[in-house]
Amino acid sequence: MNTIKTFVAVIALSSAFGAFAGQTVTATDTTLSGAEAKIAAQAKDAGASYRITEAFTGNQVHMTAELSK
């Protein structure tokens, strides 16, 4: 019984702290700087820093970033 309680507590804590870890955001714009500005705004709204993980260009720029607190 004690093992079950411990397991439930670990699951609850890891989901509470892990809910934000590695959150991914995306943005689309016509320029790299415009897409990054949108990523920066999303990070600011979340109270987090960001790291750009990928960016693709074509007719528009599509950028993905990972947020971390």
mmCIF file with all atom_site columns, N, CA and C in Angstrom:
data_model
loop_
_atom_site.group_PDB
_atom_site.id
_atom_site.type_symbol
_atom_site.label_atom_id
_atom_site.label_alt_id
_atom_site.label_comp_id
_atom_site.label_asym_id
_atom_site.label_entity_id
_atom_site.label_seq_id
_atom_site.pdbx_PDB_ins_code
_atom_site.Cartn_x
_atom_site.Cartn_y
_atom_site.Cartn_z
_atom_site.occupancy
_atom_site.B_iso_or_equiv
_atom_site.pdbx_formal_charge
_atom_site.auth_seq_id
_atom_site.auth_comp_id
_atom_site.auth_asym_id
_atom_site.auth_atom_id
_atom_site.pdbx_PDB_model_num
ATOM 1   N N  . MET A 1 1  ? 0.822  -1.198 0.000   1.00 0.00 ? 1  MET A N  1
ATOM 2   C CA . MET A 1 1  ? 0.000  0.000  0.000   1.00 0.00 ? 1  MET A CA 1
ATOM 3   C C  . MET A 1 1  ? 0.868  1.264  0.000   1.00 0.00 ? 1  MET A C  1
ATOM 4   N N  . ASN A 1 2  ? 1.930  1.244  0.795   1.00 0.00 ? 2  ASN A N  1
ATOM 5   C CA . ASN A 1 2  ? 2.823  2.390  0.853   1.00 0.00 ? 2  ASN A CA 1
ATOM 6   C C  . ASN A 1 2  ? 3.503  2.620  -0.493  1.00 0.00 ? 2  ASN A C  1
ATOM 7   N N  . THR A 1 3  ? 3.822  1.548  -1.199  1.00 0.00 ? 3  THR A N  1
ATOM 8   C CA . THR A 1 3  ? 4.449  1.668  -2.513  1.00 0.00 ? 3  THR A CA 1
ATOM 9   C C  . THR A 1 3  ? 3.506  2.340  -3.501  1.00 0.00 ? 3  THR A C  1
ATOM 10  N N  . ILE A 1 4  ? 2.244  2.019  -3.427  1.00 0.00 ? 4  ILE A N  1
ATOM 11  C CA . ILE A 1 4  ? 1.252  2.621  -4.324  1.00 0.00 ? 4  ILE A CA 1
ATOM 12  C C  . ILE A 1 4  ? 1.138  4.116  -4.049  1.00 0.00 ? 4  ILE A C  1
ATOM 13  N N  . LYS A 1 5  ? 1.099  4.496  -2.769  1.00 0.00 ? 5  LYS A N  1
ATOM 14  C CA . LYS A 1 5  ? 1.021  5.914  -2.420  1.00 0.00 ? 5  LYS A CA 1
ATOM 15  C C  . LYS A 1 5  ? 2.248  6.671  -2.927  1.00 0.00 ? 5  LYS A C  1
ATOM 16  N N  . THR A 1 6  ? 3.414  6.071  -2.774  1.00 0.00 ? 6  THR A N  1
ATOM 17  C CA . THR A 1 6  ? 4.640  6.697  -3.249  1.00 0.00 ? 6  THR A CA 1
ATOM 18  C C  . THR A 1 6  ? 4.611  6.852  -4.767  1.00 0.00 ? 6  THR A C  1
ATOM 19  N N  . PHE A 1 7  ? 4.168  5.818  -5.465  1.00 0.00 ? 7  PHE A N  1
ATOM 20  C CA . PHE A 1 7  ? 4.083  5.859  -6.920  1.00 0.00 ? 7  PHE A CA 1
ATOM 21  C C  . PHE A 1 7  ? 3.126  6.954  -7.384  1.00 0.00 ? 7  PHE A C  1
ATOM 22  N N  . VAL A 1 8  ? 1.977  7.059  -6.752  1.00 0.00 ? 8  VAL A N  1
ATOM 23  C CA . VAL A 1 8  ? 0.994  8.088  -7.099  1.00 0.00 ? 8  VAL A CA 1
ATOM 24  C C  . VAL A 1 8  ? 1.570  9.481  -6.840  1.00 0.00 ? 8  VAL A C  1
ATOM 25  N N  . ALA A 1 9  ? 2.286  9.661  -5.749  1.00 0.00 ? 9  ALA A N  1
ATOM 26  C CA . ALA A 1 9  ? 2.882  10.957 -5.427  1.00 0.00 ? 9  ALA A CA 1
ATOM 27  C C  . ALA A 1 9  ? 3.940  11.339 -6.464  1.00 0.00 ? 9  ALA A C  1
ATOM 28  N N  . VAL A 1 10 ? 4.745  10.386 -6.880  1.00 0.00 ? 10 VAL A N  1
ATOM 29  C CA . VAL A 1 10 ? 5.776  10.655 -7.884  1.00 0.00 ? 10 VAL A CA 1
ATOM 30  C C  . VAL A 1 10 ? 5.132  11.046 -9.211  1.00 0.00 ? 10 VAL A C  1
ATOM 31  N N  . ILE A 1 11 ? 4.097  10.349 -9.615  1.00 0.00 ? 11 ILE A N  1
ATOM 32  C CA . ILE A 1 11 ? 3.399  10.669 -10.863 1.00 0.00 ? 11 ILE A CA 1
ATOM 33  C C  . ILE A 1 11 ? 2.791  12.074 -10.789 1.00 0.00 ? 11 ILE A C  1
ATOM 34  N N  . ALA A 1 12 ? 2.174  12.400 -9.679  1.00 0.00 ? 12 ALA A N  1
ATOM 35  C CA . ALA A 1 12 ? 1.537  13.711 -9.524  1.00 0.00 ? 12 ALA A CA 1
ATOM 36  C C  . ALA A 1 12 ? 2.573  14.831 -9.578  1.00 0.00 ? 12 ALA A C  1
ATOM 37  N N  . LEU A 1 13 ? 3.683  14.665 -8.903  1.00 0.00 ? 13 LEU A N  1
ATOM 38  C CA . LEU A 1 13 ? 4.724  15.694 -8.896  1.00 0.00 ? 13 LEU A CA 1
ATOM 39  C C  . LEU A 1 13 ? 5.396  15.829 -10.257 1.00 0.00 ? 13 LEU A C  1
ATOM 40  N N  . SER A 1 14 ? 5.664  14.728 -10.910 1.00 0.00 ? 14 SER A N  1
ATOM 41  C CA . SER A 1 14 ? 6.337  14.819 -12.202 1.00 0.00 ? 14 SER A CA 1
ATOM 42  C C  . SER A 1 14 ? 5.434  15.444 -13.260 1.00 0.00 ? 14 SER A C  1
ATOM 43  N N  . SER A 1 15 ? 4.152  15.201 -13.178 1.00 0.00 ? 15 SER A N  1
ATOM 44  C CA . SER A 1 15 ? 3.254  15.837 -14.151 1.00 0.00 ? 15 SER A CA 1
ATOM 45  C C  . SER A 1 15 ? 3.080  17.317 -13.850 1.00 0.00 ? 15 SER A C  1
ATOM 46  N N  . ALA A 1 16 ? 3.144  17.712 -12.579 1.00 0.00 ? 16 ALA A N  1
ATOM 47  C CA . ALA A 1 16 ? 3.018  19.122 -12.222 1.00 0.00 ? 16 ALA A CA 1
ATOM 48  C C  . ALA A 1 16 ? 4.239  19.913 -12.680 1.00 0.00 ? 16 ALA A C  1
ATOM 49  N N  . PHE A 1 17 ? 5.425  19.357 -12.485 1.00 0.00 ? 17 PHE A N  1
ATOM 50  C CA . PHE A 1 17 ? 6.633  20.069 -12.875 1.00 0.00 ? 17 PHE A CA 1
ATOM 51  C C  . PHE A 1 17 ? 6.962  19.882 -14.343 1.00 0.00 ? 17 PHE A C  1
ATOM 52  N N  . GLY A 1 18 ? 6.557  18.785 -14.925 1.00 0.00 ? 18 GLY A N  1
ATOM 53  C CA . GLY A 1 18 ? 6.871  18.506 -16.312 1.00 0.00 ? 18 GLY A CA 1
ATOM 54  C C  . GLY A 1 18 ? 5.888  19.103 -17.298 1.00 0.00 ? 18 GLY A C  1
ATOM 55  N N  . ALA A 1 19 ? 4.845  19.742 -16.817 1.00 0.00 ? 19 ALA A N  1
ATOM 56  C CA . ALA A 1 19 ? 3.834  20.290 -17.720 1.00 0.00 ? 19 ALA A CA 1
ATOM 57  C C  . ALA A 1 19 ? 4.410  21.392 -18.598 1.00 0.00 ? 19 ALA A C  1
ATOM 58  N N  . PHE A 1 20 ? 5.389  22.118 -18.118 1.00 0.00 ? 20 PHE A N  1
ATOM 59  C CA . PHE A 1 20 ? 5.951  23.211 -18.893 1.00 0.00 ? 20 PHE A CA 1
ATOM 60  C C  . PHE A 1 20 ? 7.232  22.822 -19.615 1.00 0.00 ? 20 PHE A C  1
ATOM 61  N N  . ALA A 1 21 ? 7.948  21.867 -19.065 1.00 0.00 ? 21 ALA A N  1
ATOM 62  C CA . ALA A 1 21 ? 9.252  21.515 -19.620 1.00 0.00 ? 21 ALA A CA 1
ATOM 63  C C  . ALA A 1 21 ? 9.141  21.106 -21.081 1.00 0.00 ? 21 ALA A C  1
ATOM 64  N N  . GLY A 1 22 ? 9.931  21.753 -21.897 1.00 0.00 ? 22 GLY A N  1
ATOM 65  C CA . GLY A 1 22 ? 9.984  21.386 -23.299 1.00 0.00 ? 22 GLY A CA 1
ATOM 66  C C  . GLY A 1 22 ? 8.775  21.802 -24.121 1.00 0.00 ? 22 GLY A C  1
ATOM 67  N N  . GLN A 1 23 ? 8.049  22.789 -23.684 1.00 0.00 ? 23 GLN A N  1
ATOM 68  C CA . GLN A 1 23 ? 6.898  23.247 -24.450 1.00 0.00 ? 23 GLN A CA 1
ATOM 69  C C  . GLN A 1 23 ? 7.389  23.834 -25.768 1.00 0.00 ? 23 GLN A C  1
ATOM 70  N N  . THR A 1 24 ? 6.754  23.441 -26.862 1.00 0.00 ? 24 THR A N  1
ATOM 71  C CA . THR A 1 24 ? 7.153  23.895 -28.185 1.00 0.00 ? 24 THR A CA 1
ATOM 72  C C  . THR A 1 24 ? 6.157  24.902 -28.718 1.00 0.00 ? 24 THR A C  1
ATOM 73  N N  . VAL A 1 25 ? 6.673  25.965 -29.330 1.00 0.00 ? 25 VAL A N  1
ATOM 74  C CA . VAL A 1 25 ? 5.831  26.980 -29.963 1.00 0.00 ? 25 VAL A CA 1
ATOM 75  C C  . VAL A 1 25 ? 6.297  27.162 -31.400 1.00 0.00 ? 25 VAL A C  1
ATOM 76  N N  . THR A 1 26 ? 5.385  27.605 -32.256 1.00 0.00 ? 26 THR A N  1
ATOM 77  C CA . THR A 1 26 ? 5.720  27.853 -33.655 1.00 0.00 ? 26 THR A CA 1
ATOM 78  C C  . THR A 1 26 ? 5.221  29.224 -34.064 1.00 0.00 ? 26 THR A C  1
ATOM 79  N N  . ALA A 1 27 ? 5.825  29.741 -35.117 1.00 0.00 ? 27 ALA A N  1
ATOM 80  C CA . ALA A 1 27 ? 5.402  31.028 -35.674 1.00 0.00 ? 27 ALA A CA 1
ATOM 81  C C  . ALA A 1 27 ? 5.680  31.031 -37.166 1.00 0.00 ? 27 ALA A C  1
ATOM 82  N N  . THR A 1 28 ? 4.878  31.774 -37.894 1.00 0.00 ? 28 THR A N  1
ATOM 83  C CA . THR A 1 28 ? 5.049  31.940 -39.333 1.00 0.00 ? 28 THR A CA 1
ATOM 84  C C  . THR A 1 28 ? 5.031  33.429 -39.656 1.00 0.00 ? 28 THR A C  1
ATOM 85  N N  . ASP A 1 29 ? 5.961  33.835 -40.528 1.00 0.00 ? 29 ASP A N  1
ATOM 86  C CA . ASP A 1 29 ? 6.032  35.236 -40.944 1.00 0.00 ? 29 ASP A CA 1
ATOM 87  C C  . ASP A 1 29 ? 6.731  35.293 -42.295 1.00 0.00 ? 29 ASP A C  1
ATOM 88  N N  . THR A 1 30 ? 6.832  36.476 -42.853 1.00 0.00 ? 30 THR A N  1
ATOM 89  C CA . THR A 1 30 ? 7.493  36.626 -44.155 1.00 0.00 ? 30 THR A CA 1
ATOM 90  C C  . THR A 1 30 ? 8.996  36.781 -44.026 1.00 0.00 ? 30 THR A C  1
ATOM 91  N N  . THR A 1 31 ? 9.501  37.084 -42.804 1.00 0.00 ? 31 THR A N  1
ATOM 92  C CA . THR A 1 31 ? 10.943 37.245 -42.587 1.00 0.00 ? 31 THR A CA 1
ATOM 93  C C  . THR A 1 31 ? 11.384 36.462 -41.359 1.00 0.00 ? 31 THR A C  1
ATOM 94  N N  . LEU A 1 32 ? 12.683 36.162 -41.296 1.00 0.00 ? 32 LEU A N  1
ATOM 95  C CA . LEU A 1 32 ? 13.230 35.478 -40.120 1.00 0.00 ? 32 LEU A CA 1
ATOM 96  C C  . LEU A 1 32 ? 13.048 36.317 -38.858 1.00 0.00 ? 32 LEU A C  1
ATOM 97  N N  . SER A 1 33 ? 13.322 37.607 -38.970 1.00 0.00 ? 33 SER A N  1
ATOM 98  C CA . SER A 1 33 ? 13.217 38.472 -37.789 1.00 0.00 ? 33 SER A CA 1
ATOM 99  C C  . SER A 1 33 ? 11.758 38.591 -37.329 1.00 0.00 ? 33 SER A C  1
ATOM 100 N N  . GLY A 1 34 ? 10.830 38.598 -38.264 1.00 0.00 ? 34 GLY A N  1
ATOM 101 C CA . GLY A 1 34 ? 9.415  38.655 -37.894 1.00 0.00 ? 34 GLY A CA 1
ATOM 102 C C  . GLY A 1 34 ? 8.960  37.406 -37.175 1.00 0.00 ? 34 GLY A C  1
ATOM 103 N N  . ALA A 1 35 ? 9.394  36.242 -37.677 1.00 0.00 ? 35 ALA A N  1
ATOM 104 C CA . ALA A 1 35 ? 9.038  34.981 -37.021 1.00 0.00 ? 35 ALA A CA 1
ATOM 105 C C  . ALA A 1 35 ? 9.666  34.903 -35.636 1.00 0.00 ? 35 ALA A C  1
ATOM 106 N N  . GLU A 1 36 ? 10.922 35.342 -35.512 1.00 0.00 ? 36 GLU A N  1
ATOM 107 C CA . GLU A 1 36 ? 11.568 35.316 -34.196 1.00 0.00 ? 36 GLU A CA 1
ATOM 108 C C  . GLU A 1 36 ? 10.886 36.275 -33.231 1.00 0.00 ? 36 GLU A C  1
ATOM 109 N N  . ALA A 1 37 ? 10.437 37.406 -33.716 1.00 0.00 ? 37 ALA A N  1
ATOM 110 C CA . ALA A 1 37 ? 9.717  38.348 -32.850 1.00 0.00 ? 37 ALA A CA 1
ATOM 111 C C  . ALA A 1 37 ? 8.435  37.715 -32.308 1.00 0.00 ? 37 ALA A C  1
ATOM 112 N N  . LYS A 1 38 ? 7.756  36.949 -33.136 1.00 0.00 ? 38 LYS A N  1
ATOM 113 C CA . LYS A 1 38 ? 6.539  36.262 -32.676 1.00 0.00 ? 38 LYS A CA 1
ATOM 114 C C  . LYS A 1 38 ? 6.866  35.196 -31.640 1.00 0.00 ? 38 LYS A C  1
ATOM 115 N N  . ILE A 1 39 ? 7.969  34.471 -31.849 1.00 0.00 ? 39 ILE A N  1
ATOM 116 C CA . ILE A 1 39 ? 8.414  33.469 -30.862 1.00 0.00 ? 39 ILE A CA 1
ATOM 117 C C  . ILE A 1 39 ? 8.761  34.167 -29.549 1.00 0.00 ? 39 ILE A C  1
ATOM 118 N N  . ALA A 1 40 ? 9.489  35.276 -29.627 1.00 0.00 ? 40 ALA A N  1
ATOM 119 C CA . ALA A 1 40 ? 9.882  36.018 -28.428 1.00 0.00 ? 40 ALA A CA 1
ATOM 120 C C  . ALA A 1 40 ? 8.662  36.521 -27.664 1.00 0.00 ? 40 ALA A C  1
ATOM 121 N N  . ALA A 1 41 ? 7.637  36.954 -28.381 1.00 0.00 ? 41 ALA A N  1
ATOM 122 C CA . ALA A 1 41 ? 6.412  37.424 -27.724 1.00 0.00 ? 41 ALA A CA 1
ATOM 123 C C  . ALA A 1 41 ? 5.704  36.277 -27.011 1.00 0.00 ? 41 ALA A C  1
ATOM 124 N N  . GLN A 1 42 ? 5.668  35.113 -27.641 1.00 0.00 ? 42 GLN A N  1
ATOM 125 C CA . GLN A 1 42 ? 5.043  33.957 -26.993 1.00 0.00 ? 42 GLN A CA 1
ATOM 126 C C  . GLN A 1 42 ? 5.816  33.551 -25.744 1.00 0.00 ? 42 GLN A C  1
ATOM 127 N N  . ALA A 1 43 ? 7.141  33.591 -25.816 1.00 0.00 ? 43 ALA A N  1
ATOM 128 C CA . ALA A 1 43 ? 7.969  33.252 -24.658 1.00 0.00 ? 43 ALA A CA 1
ATOM 129 C C  . ALA A 1 43 ? 7.757  34.259 -23.537 1.00 0.00 ? 43 ALA A C  1
ATOM 130 N N  . LYS A 1 44 ? 7.681  35.538 -23.886 1.00 0.00 ? 44 LYS A N  1
ATOM 131 C CA . LYS A 1 44 ? 7.459  36.576 -22.881 1.00 0.00 ? 44 LYS A CA 1
ATOM 132 C C  . LYS A 1 44 ? 6.107  36.385 -22.194 1.00 0.00 ? 44 LYS A C  1
ATOM 133 N N  . ASP A 1 45 ? 5.076  36.087 -22.979 1.00 0.00 ? 45 ASP A N  1
ATOM 134 C CA . ASP A 1 45 ? 3.749  35.849 -22.403 1.00 0.00 ? 45 ASP A CA 1
ATOM 135 C C  . ASP A 1 45 ? 3.750  34.661 -21.439 1.00 0.00 ? 45 ASP A C  1
ATOM 136 N N  . ALA A 1 46 ? 4.582  33.662 -21.734 1.00 0.00 ? 46 ALA A N  1
ATOM 137 C CA . ALA A 1 46 ? 4.668  32.479 -20.877 1.00 0.00 ? 46 ALA A CA 1
ATOM 138 C C  . ALA A 1 46 ? 5.661  32.670 -19.734 1.00 0.00 ? 46 ALA A C  1
ATOM 139 N N  . GLY A 1 47 ? 6.384  33.797 -19.723 1.00 0.00 ? 47 GLY A N  1
ATOM 140 C CA . GLY A 1 47 ? 7.387  34.033 -18.681 1.00 0.00 ? 47 GLY A CA 1
ATOM 141 C C  . GLY A 1 47 ? 8.557  33.074 -18.802 1.00 0.00 ? 47 GLY A C  1
ATOM 142 N N  . ALA A 1 48 ? 8.962  32.793 -20.034 1.00 0.00 ? 48 ALA A N  1
ATOM 143 C CA . ALA A 1 48 ? 9.998  31.798 -20.269 1.00 0.00 ? 48 ALA A CA 1
ATOM 144 C C  . ALA A 1 48 ? 11.046 32.340 -21.227 1.00 0.00 ? 48 ALA A C  1
ATOM 145 N N  . SER A 1 49 ? 12.147 31.617 -21.301 1.00 0.00 ? 49 SER A N  1
ATOM 146 C CA . SER A 1 49 ? 13.142 31.898 -22.331 1.00 0.00 ? 49 SER A CA 1
ATOM 147 C C  . SER A 1 49 ? 12.886 30.932 -23.479 1.00 0.00 ? 49 SER A C  1
ATOM 148 N N  . TYR A 1 50 ? 13.542 31.162 -24.613 1.00 0.00 ? 50 TYR A N  1
ATOM 149 C CA . TYR A 1 50 ? 13.304 30.287 -25.754 1.00 0.00 ? 50 TYR A CA 1
ATOM 150 C C  . TYR A 1 50 ? 14.596 29.933 -26.449 1.00 0.00 ? 50 TYR A C  1
ATOM 151 N N  . ARG A 1 51 ? 14.551 28.816 -27.159 1.00 0.00 ? 51 ARG A N  1
ATOM 152 C CA . ARG A 1 51 ? 15.677 28.362 -27.971 1.00 0.00 ? 51 ARG A CA 1
ATOM 153 C C  . ARG A 1 51 ? 15.094 27.906 -29.297 1.00 0.00 ? 51 ARG A C  1
ATOM 154 N N  . ILE A 1 52 ? 15.506 28.536 -30.378 1.00 0.00 ? 52 ILE A N  1
ATOM 155 C CA . ILE A 1 52 ? 14.994 28.172 -31.698 1.00 0.00 ? 52 ILE A CA 1
ATOM 156 C C  . ILE A 1 52 ? 15.570 26.816 -32.081 1.00 0.00 ? 52 ILE A C  1
ATOM 157 N N  . THR A 1 53 ? 14.689 25.896 -32.450 1.00 0.00 ? 53 THR A N  1
ATOM 158 C CA . THR A 1 53 ? 15.131 24.554 -32.800 1.00 0.00 ? 53 THR A CA 1
ATOM 159 C C  . THR A 1 53 ? 15.129 24.313 -34.304 1.00 0.00 ? 53 THR A C  1
ATOM 160 N N  . GLU A 1 54 ? 14.311 25.060 -35.043 1.00 0.00 ? 54 GLU A N  1
ATOM 161 C CA . GLU A 1 54 ? 14.329 24.922 -36.499 1.00 0.00 ? 54 GLU A CA 1
ATOM 162 C C  . GLU A 1 54 ? 13.651 26.113 -37.154 1.00 0.00 ? 54 GLU A C  1
ATOM 163 N N  . ALA A 1 55 ? 14.058 26.366 -38.396 1.00 0.00 ? 55 ALA A N  1
ATOM 164 C CA . ALA A 1 55 ? 13.438 27.420 -39.192 1.00 0.00 ? 55 ALA A CA 1
ATOM 165 C C  . ALA A 1 55 ? 13.523 27.005 -40.655 1.00 0.00 ? 55 ALA A C  1
ATOM 166 N N  . PHE A 1 56 ? 12.408 27.130 -41.351 1.00 0.00 ? 56 PHE A N  1
ATOM 167 C CA . PHE A 1 56 ? 12.340 26.785 -42.765 1.00 0.00 ? 56 PHE A CA 1
ATOM 168 C C  . PHE A 1 56 ? 11.871 28.003 -43.536 1.00 0.00 ? 56 PHE A C  1
ATOM 169 N N  . THR A 1 57 ? 12.469 28.203 -44.698 1.00 0.00 ? 57 THR A N  1
ATOM 170 C CA . THR A 1 57 ? 12.040 29.311 -45.540 1.00 0.00 ? 57 THR A CA 1
ATOM 171 C C  . THR A 1 57 ? 11.539 28.786 -46.875 1.00 0.00 ? 57 THR A C  1
ATOM 172 N N  . GLY A 1 58 ? 10.664 29.518 -47.446 1.00 0.00 ? 58 GLY A N  1
ATOM 173 C CA . GLY A 1 58 ? 10.074 29.247 -48.749 1.00 0.00 ? 58 GLY A CA 1
ATOM 174 C C  . GLY A 1 58 ? 9.361  30.532 -49.116 1.00 0.00 ? 58 GLY A C  1
ATOM 175 N N  . ASN A 1 59 ? 8.089  30.452 -49.353 1.00 0.00 ? 59 ASN A N  1
ATOM 176 C CA . ASN A 1 59 ? 7.301  31.668 -49.532 1.00 0.00 ? 59 ASN A CA 1
ATOM 177 C C  . ASN A 1 59 ? 7.165  32.420 -48.212 1.00 0.00 ? 59 ASN A C  1
ATOM 178 N N  . GLN A 1 60 ? 7.209  31.676 -47.111 1.00 0.00 ? 60 GLN A N  1
ATOM 179 C CA . GLN A 1 60 ? 7.160  32.250 -45.761 1.00 0.00 ? 60 GLN A CA 1
ATOM 180 C C  . GLN A 1 60 ? 8.185  31.542 -44.898 1.00 0.00 ? 60 GLN A C  1
ATOM 181 N N  . VAL A 1 61 ? 8.424  32.093 -43.728 1.00 0.00 ? 61 VAL A N  1
ATOM 182 C CA . VAL A 1 61 ? 9.324  31.482 -42.748 1.00 0.00 ? 61 VAL A CA 1
ATOM 183 C C  . VAL A 1 61 ? 8.473  30.787 -41.703 1.00 0.00 ? 61 VAL A C  1
ATOM 184 N N  . HIS A 1 62 ? 8.803  29.527 -41.431 1.00 0.00 ? 62 HIS A N  1
ATOM 185 C CA . HIS A 1 62 ? 8.156  28.780 -40.359 1.00 0.00 ? 62 HIS A CA 1
ATOM 186 C C  . HIS A 1 62 ? 9.235  28.464 -39.336 1.00 0.00 ? 62 HIS A C  1
ATOM 187 N N  . MET A 1 63 ? 8.994  28.869 -38.088 1.00 0.00 ? 63 MET A N  1
ATOM 188 C CA . MET A 1 63 ? 10.006 28.728 -37.040 1.00 0.00 ? 63 MET A CA 1
ATOM 189 C C  . MET A 1 63 ? 9.413  27.979 -35.859 1.00 0.00 ? 63 MET A C  1
ATOM 190 N N  . THR A 1 64 ? 10.219 27.099 -35.279 1.00 0.00 ? 64 THR A N  1
ATOM 191 C CA . THR A 1 64 ? 9.836  26.352 -34.093 1.00 0.00 ? 64 THR A CA 1
ATOM 192 C C  . THR A 1 64 ? 10.848 26.621 -32.998 1.00 0.00 ? 64 THR A C  1
ATOM 193 N N  . ALA A 1 65 ? 10.368 26.770 -31.771 1.00 0.00 ? 65 ALA A N  1
ATOM 194 C CA . ALA A 1 65 ? 11.259 27.012 -30.631 1.00 0.00 ? 65 ALA A CA 1
ATOM 195 C C  . ALA A 1 65 ? 10.758 26.243 -29.426 1.00 0.00 ? 65 ALA A C  1
ATOM 196 N N  . GLU A 1 66 ? 11.688 25.957 -28.526 1.00 0.00 ? 66 GLU A N  1
ATOM 197 C CA . GLU A 1 66 ? 11.368 25.289 -27.277 1.00 0.00 ? 66 GLU A CA 1
ATOM 198 C C  . GLU A 1 66 ? 11.456 26.302 -26.146 1.00 0.00 ? 66 GLU A C  1
ATOM 199 N N  . LEU A 1 67 ? 10.415 26.364 -25.327 1.00 0.00 ? 67 LEU A N  1
ATOM 200 C CA . LEU A 1 67 ? 10.383 27.286 -24.193 1.00 0.00 ? 67 LEU A CA 1
ATOM 201 C C  . LEU A 1 67 ? 10.900 26.582 -22.950 1.00 0.00 ? 67 LEU A C  1
ATOM 202 N N  . SER A 1 68 ? 11.572 27.333 -22.094 1.00 0.00 ? 68 SER A N  1
ATOM 203 C CA . SER A 1 68 ? 12.010 26.790 -20.803 1.00 0.00 ? 68 SER A CA 1
ATOM 204 C C  . SER A 1 68 ? 11.972 27.909 -19.775 1.00 0.00 ? 68 SER A C  1
ATOM 205 N N  . LYS A 1 69 ? 11.680 27.537 -18.551 1.00 0.00 ? 69 LYS A N  1
ATOM 206 C CA . LYS A 1 69 ? 11.611 28.524 -17.471 1.00 0.00 ? 69 LYS A CA 1
ATOM 207 C C  . LYS A 1 69 ? 12.904 28.559 -16.726 1.00 0.00 ? 69 LYS A C  1
#
